[in-house]
Each structure stands twice: as C-alpha cells, then as structure tokens.
N, CA and C of each residue as an Amber inpcrd file, in Angstrom:
protein
   330
  -2.7220000  56.4020000 159.6110000  -1.2830000  56.5020000 159.6920000
  -0.8550000  57.3210000 160.9200000  -1.6590000  58.3770000 161.2040000
  -1.3490000  59.1870000 162.3820000  -1.4280000  58.3420000 163.6470000
  -2.4250000  57.4690000 163.7200000  -2.5700000  56.5980000 164.8900000
  -1.3700000  55.6740000 165.0470000  -0.8540000  55.1750000 163.9180000
   0.3130000  54.2980000 163.9630000   1.5110000  55.0280000 164.5890000
   1.7930000  56.2360000 164.0980000   2.9340000  56.9850000 164.6240000
   2.7260000  57.3750000 166.0860000   1.5060000  57.7130000 166.4290000
   1.2140000  58.0490000 167.8180000   1.4560000  56.8410000 168.7230000
   0.9610000  55.6830000 168.3250000   1.1710000  54.4630000 169.1160000
   2.6530000  54.0870000 169.1810000   3.3420000  54.2330000 168.0670000
   4.7780000  53.9570000 168.0320000   5.5110000  54.8850000 168.9990000
   5.1830000  56.1510000 168.9950000   5.7970000  57.1350000 169.8760000
   5.5540000  56.7790000 171.3480000   4.3260000  56.4320000 171.6810000
   3.9750000  56.0470000 173.0530000   4.7420000  54.7900000 173.4650000
   4.8370000  53.8260000 172.5720000   5.5710000  52.5900000 172.8770000
   7.0470000  52.8780000 173.1360000   7.6260000  53.7430000 172.3300000
   9.0410000  54.1170000 172.5280000   9.2360000  54.8190000 173.8640000
   8.3440000  55.7250000 174.2080000   8.4380000  56.4100000 175.5000000
   8.3450000  55.4160000 176.6540000   7.4560000  54.4550000 176.5300000
   7.2980000  53.4470000 177.5780000   8.5720000  52.6280000 177.7280000
   9.1680000  52.2290000 176.6360000  10.4080000  51.4470000 176.6990000
  11.5350000  52.2450000 177.3280000  11.6580000  53.4920000 176.9520000
  12.7230000  54.3410000 177.4890000  12.5360000  54.5700000 178.9780000
  11.3220000  54.7780000 179.4110000  11.0780000  55.1060000 180.8150000
  11.3160000  53.9300000 181.7520000  11.2760000  52.6970000 181.2400000
  11.4670000  51.5350000 182.0930000  12.8940000  51.0030000 182.0950000
  13.7630000  51.6220000 181.3490000  15.1550000  51.1730000 181.3320000
  15.9130000  51.8020000 182.4790000  16.8770000  51.0270000 183.0300000
  17.7640000  51.5430000 184.0600000  18.9540000  52.2020000 183.3920000
  19.1700000  53.4880000 183.6070000  20.3380000  54.1000000 182.9910000
  21.6070000  53.5740000 183.6620000  22.6130000  53.3170000 182.8820000
  23.8850000  52.8320000 183.4230000  24.5620000  53.9640000 184.1830000
  25.1150000  53.6110000 185.3030000  25.8180000  54.6100000 186.1050000
  27.1600000  54.8910000 185.4480000  27.4430000  56.1460000 185.2670000
  28.7070000  56.5270000 184.6460000  29.8510000  56.2520000 185.6120000
  30.9170000  55.6990000 185.0670000  32.0970000  55.4120000 185.8610000
  33.0660000  56.5730000 185.6900000  33.6080000  57.0590000 186.7870000
  34.5510000  58.1710000 186.7580000  35.9090000  57.6640000 187.2330000
  36.7520000  57.2710000 186.2700000  38.0740000  56.7230000 186.6000000
  38.9380000  57.7690000 187.2970000  38.8130000  59.0350000 186.9000000
  39.6070000  60.0910000 187.5530000  39.2140000  60.2280000 189.0220000
  37.9210000  60.1610000 189.2980000  37.4790000  60.1870000 190.6860000
  37.9930000  58.9510000 191.4210000  37.9430000  57.7970000 190.7570000
  38.4640000  56.5750000 191.3620000  39.9260000  56.7000000 191.7350000
  40.6960000  57.3370000 190.8760000  42.1140000  57.5620000 191.1860000
  42.2670000  58.4750000 192.3920000  41.4830000  59.5390000 192.4560000
  41.5460000  60.4590000 193.5970000  41.1750000  59.7580000 194.9000000
  40.1210000  58.9460000 194.8560000  39.6950000  58.1940000 196.0370000
  40.7880000  57.2130000 196.4440000  41.3920000  56.5410000 195.4740000
  42.4600000  55.5900000 195.7460000  43.6460000  56.2750000 196.4190000
  44.0900000  57.3920000 195.8650000  45.2350000  58.1150000 196.4240000
  44.9440000  58.5580000 197.8510000  43.7330000  59.0380000 198.0930000
  43.3800000  59.5580000 199.4200000  43.1380000  58.4640000 200.4600000
  42.6850000  57.2780000 200.0350000  42.2460000  56.2740000 201.0000000
  42.9580000  54.9340000 200.9390000  43.5750000  54.6140000 199.8160000
  44.0880000  53.2530000 199.6050000  45.6010000  53.1910000 199.4230000
  46.1830000  54.2680000 198.9320000  47.5800000  54.2180000 198.5140000
  48.5620000  54.0130000 199.6620000  48.1710000  54.2910000 200.8810000
  49.0860000  54.0600000 202.0060000  49.4690000  52.5860000 202.0960000
  48.5460000  51.7120000 201.7990000  48.8110000  50.2630000 201.8250000
  48.9790000  49.6610000 200.4350000  48.3830000  50.3030000 199.4150000
  48.3280000  49.6890000 198.0930000  49.0050000  50.5090000 197.0050000
  49.9980000  51.3030000 197.3420000  50.6910000  52.1090000 196.3320000
  51.2530000  51.2080000 195.2370000  51.0370000  51.6180000 194.0010000
  51.5480000  50.8600000 192.8670000  50.9120000  49.4940000 192.7030000
  49.7730000  49.2690000 193.3520000  49.1010000  47.9820000 193.2610000
  49.6590000  46.9440000 194.2150000  50.5350000  47.3460000 195.0910000
  51.1330000  46.4210000 196.0620000  50.2800000  46.3330000 197.3190000
  50.7550000  45.5920000 198.2970000  50.0810000  45.4770000 199.5880000
  51.1650000  45.3910000 200.6510000  51.2960000  46.4240000 201.4610000
  52.3660000  46.4500000 202.4610000  52.0350000  45.6160000 203.6980000
  50.7850000  45.2280000 203.8700000  50.3790000  44.4400000 205.0350000
  50.4470000  42.9470000 204.7310000  49.8140000  42.5370000 203.6430000
  49.7870000  41.1270000 203.2260000  50.3560000  41.0770000 201.8020000
  51.6530000  40.8230000 201.6950000  52.3500000  41.0060000 200.4220000
  51.8400000  40.1230000 199.2780000  51.1820000  39.0320000 199.5860000
  50.6550000  38.1720000 198.5210000  49.2690000  38.6040000 198.0390000
  48.6460000  39.5520000 198.7030000  47.3040000  40.0320000 198.3360000
  47.4030000  41.4020000 197.6700000  48.1230000  41.4460000 196.5580000
  48.2950000  42.7060000 195.8410000  47.0730000  43.0040000 194.9810000
  47.1370000  44.1170000 194.3030000  46.0890000  44.5090000 193.3670000
  46.5410000  44.2680000 191.9310000  47.5520000  43.4230000 191.7730000
  48.0350000  43.0470000 190.4430000  47.0470000  42.0490000 189.8470000
  46.9760000  42.0210000 188.5340000  45.9720000  41.2200000 187.8300000
  45.9910000  39.7520000 188.2470000  47.1820000  39.1410000 188.3190000
  47.2480000  37.7170000 188.6600000  46.7780000  37.4540000 190.0840000
  47.1060000  38.3430000 191.0080000  46.6690000  38.1730000 192.4010000
  45.1620000  38.3840000 192.5250000  44.6310000  39.3670000 191.8060000
  43.1820000  39.5850000 191.8340000  42.4470000  38.3610000 191.3050000
  42.9570000  37.7830000 190.2260000  42.3340000  36.5820000 189.6760000
  42.4440000  35.4070000 190.6490000  43.6230000  35.2170000 191.2100000
  43.8490000  34.1100000 192.1520000  42.9240000  34.2040000 193.3620000
  42.7060000  35.4190000 193.8410000  41.8970000  35.6430000 195.0360000
  40.4250000  35.9480000 194.7190000  40.0290000  35.7390000 193.4690000
  38.6650000  35.9790000 192.9950000  38.1980000  37.4060000 193.3560000
  39.0870000  38.3450000 193.1060000  38.7760000  39.7540000 193.3410000
  38.8630000  40.5340000 192.0300000  38.6180000  39.8680000 190.9260000
  38.8150000  40.4760000 189.6090000  37.5100000  40.9530000 188.9700000
  36.6170000  41.4770000 189.7930000  35.3850000  42.0750000 189.2840000
  35.0430000  43.3050000 190.1130000  34.2970000  44.1950000 189.5180000
  33.8570000  45.3980000 190.2370000  33.0560000  45.0050000 191.4700000
  32.1850000  44.0180000 191.3390000  31.3610000  43.5980000 192.4760000
  32.2070000  43.0730000 193.6350000  33.2050000  42.2550000 193.3380000
  34.0530000  41.6920000 194.4000000  34.8510000  42.7840000 195.1050000
  35.4340000  43.6910000 194.3290000  36.2250000  44.7740000 194.9270000
  35.3200000  45.7090000 195.7170000  34.1690000  46.0340000 195.1530000
  33.2130000  46.9070000 195.8430000  32.8010000  46.3040000 197.1820000
  32.5190000  45.0080000 197.1990000  32.1270000  44.3420000 198.4380000
  33.2370000  44.4360000 199.4820000  34.4790000  44.1630000 199.0710000
  35.5730000  44.1910000 200.0370000  35.8640000  45.6020000 200.5330000
  35.8350000  46.5760000 199.6340000  36.0730000  47.9590000 200.0600000
  34.9620000  48.4030000 201.0140000  33.7390000  48.0380000 200.7160000
  32.6090000  48.4350000 201.5570000  32.6670000  47.7830000 202.9320000
  32.9710000  46.4810000 202.9770000  32.8730000  45.7160000 204.2170000
  34.1920000  45.4220000 204.9110000  35.3110000  45.5780000 204.2100000
  36.6120000  45.2530000 204.7860000  36.8000000  43.7490000 204.9080000
  38.0180000  43.3590000 205.2290000  38.3200000  41.9450000 205.4410000
  39.7250000  41.8550000 206.0230000  39.8780000  41.0240000 207.0390000
  41.1700000  40.8570000 207.7110000  41.7190000  42.2200000 208.1360000
  42.9010000  42.5760000 207.6900000  43.5160000  43.8410000 208.1100000
  42.9470000  45.0520000 207.3820000  42.1830000  44.8220000 206.3270000
  41.6290000  45.9490000 205.5740000  40.3550000  46.4570000 206.2430000
  40.3420000  47.7540000 206.5620000  39.1400000  48.3070000 207.2000000
  37.9920000  48.4580000 206.2010000  36.7900000  48.5560000 206.7190000
  35.6030000  48.8070000 205.8970000  35.5150000  50.3000000 205.5940000
  35.2280000  50.6090000 204.3400000  35.0780000  52.0030000 203.9340000
  33.6300000  52.3550000 203.6220000  32.7130000  51.4210000 203.8570000
  31.3140000  51.6430000 203.5400000  30.6930000  52.8210000 204.2420000
  31.0920000  53.0880000 205.4520000  30.5450000  54.2270000 206.1870000
  31.2790000  55.5220000 205.9240000  32.4340000  55.4240000 205.2780000
  33.2540000  56.6150000 205.0370000  33.1850000  57.1410000 203.6150000
  32.9310000  56.2450000 202.6760000  32.9080000  56.6350000 201.2650000
  31.5120000  56.4210000 200.6820000  31.1580000  57.2640000 199.7430000
  29.8900000  57.1080000 199.0290000  29.9650000  55.8800000 198.1240000
  28.8130000  55.2860000 197.8460000  28.7630000  54.1110000 196.9640000
  29.3810000  54.4100000 195.6040000  29.1250000  55.5970000 195.0890000
  29.6890000  55.9550000 193.7780000  31.2020000  56.0390000 193.8420000
  31.7580000  56.5310000 194.9520000  33.2150000  56.5890000 195.1040000
  33.8050000  55.1800000 195.1550000  33.1230000  54.2760000 195.8350000
  33.6000000  52.8910000 195.9330000  33.5390000  52.2270000 194.5630000
  32.4770000  52.4620000 193.8150000  32.3730000  51.9290000 192.4470000
  33.4950000  52.4840000 191.5700000  33.7530000  53.7800000 191.7050000
  34.8100000  54.4050000 190.9020000  36.1830000  53.8470000 191.2470000
  36.4580000  53.6490000 192.5300000  37.7750000  53.1250000 192.9060000
  37.9110000  51.6700000 192.4630000  36.8340000  50.8990000 192.5000000
  36.8840000  49.5170000 192.0220000  37.2070000  49.4820000 190.5310000
  36.5700000  50.3460000 189.7740000  36.8530000  50.4270000 188.3400000
  38.2730000  50.9180000 188.0760000  38.7530000  51.8450000 188.8860000
  40.1280000  52.3210000 188.7570000  41.1180000  51.1840000 189.0070000
  40.9020000  50.4090000 190.0580000  41.7940000  49.2930000 190.3920000
  41.8280000  48.2780000 189.2520000  40.6810000  47.9190000 188.7240000
  40.6470000  46.9590000 187.6090000  41.3360000  47.5250000 186.3730000
  41.1280000  48.7910000 186.1080000  41.7650000  49.4330000 184.9600000
  43.2910000  49.4100000 185.1000000  43.7640000  49.7530000 186.2920000
  45.2190000  49.7720000 186.5300000  45.7900000  48.3550000 186.5040000
  45.0610000  47.3820000 187.0300000  45.5730000  46.0110000 187.0310000
  45.6630000  45.4740000 185.6000000  44.7310000  45.8600000 184.7480000
  44.7990000  45.4520000 183.3440000  46.0110000  46.0320000 182.6320000
  46.4870000  47.1780000 183.1070000  47.6370000  47.8560000 182.4900000
  48.9240000  47.5820000 183.2560000  48.9050000  46.6580000 184.2000000
  50.1040000  46.3310000 184.9630000  50.5530000  47.4090000 185.9350000
  49.6320000  48.2800000 186.3300000  49.9000000  49.3800000 187.2590000
  50.9810000  50.3170000 186.7350000  51.0880000  50.4250000 185.4040000
  52.0350000  51.3790000 184.8020000  51.3790000  52.6980000 184.5690000
C-alpha cells in the first residue's frame, strides 16, 4: 500500500510540473497602460484618427479584432496610423491592455 501511495504521489508531481501555469491577467494594470498609451486616440473606446475603427464591441467583431491575440498582435506591431508598442511596452502590459479593451467593449465602455 505504501508503494501505491508513493507512486501516486510521484505521478501527481510529474503532472503538476509539466503543466503551463496560466498567466494572471491584471485588468487594473491594463487600464493604467491604456490611459498612459492609448487614450489619446481611443478615449471611451473611440478612435479619433479612423472613426470607423473604434474599440466598441461591434467594430471589434467587424474588424476581426475581438480576441486577446488579435489585439495583442496589433498593439505589438501597429497598423496604418497606429504605432507599434512592442518595443515600448512589456508583453505582460500588452496582454493586460488587450484584456482591458475586451472587458470594456463587453460592457459598452461604460
């Protein structure tokens, strides 16, 4: 019986050690990053440069920007008038701001 529990314990340790821990999302940090870097053009989820490319839920869906991966890619690499922030912001900050944008778009930017 001792061997069974020992083997079970070892198996559990092996399973735990091979799992990728999920990265914690910090919405408050995302808001801070957004205010400091994005709000000049995107205050309230709007877009002062290209008015049809807002951060509102329907526009994000229409432009296939309604996922963390899509927003992260655009923030990192830029596109059209939007500059790239990949060299200026940490990956975790970009992930946080992407999650913040999606969270706010789900709530109608209220």
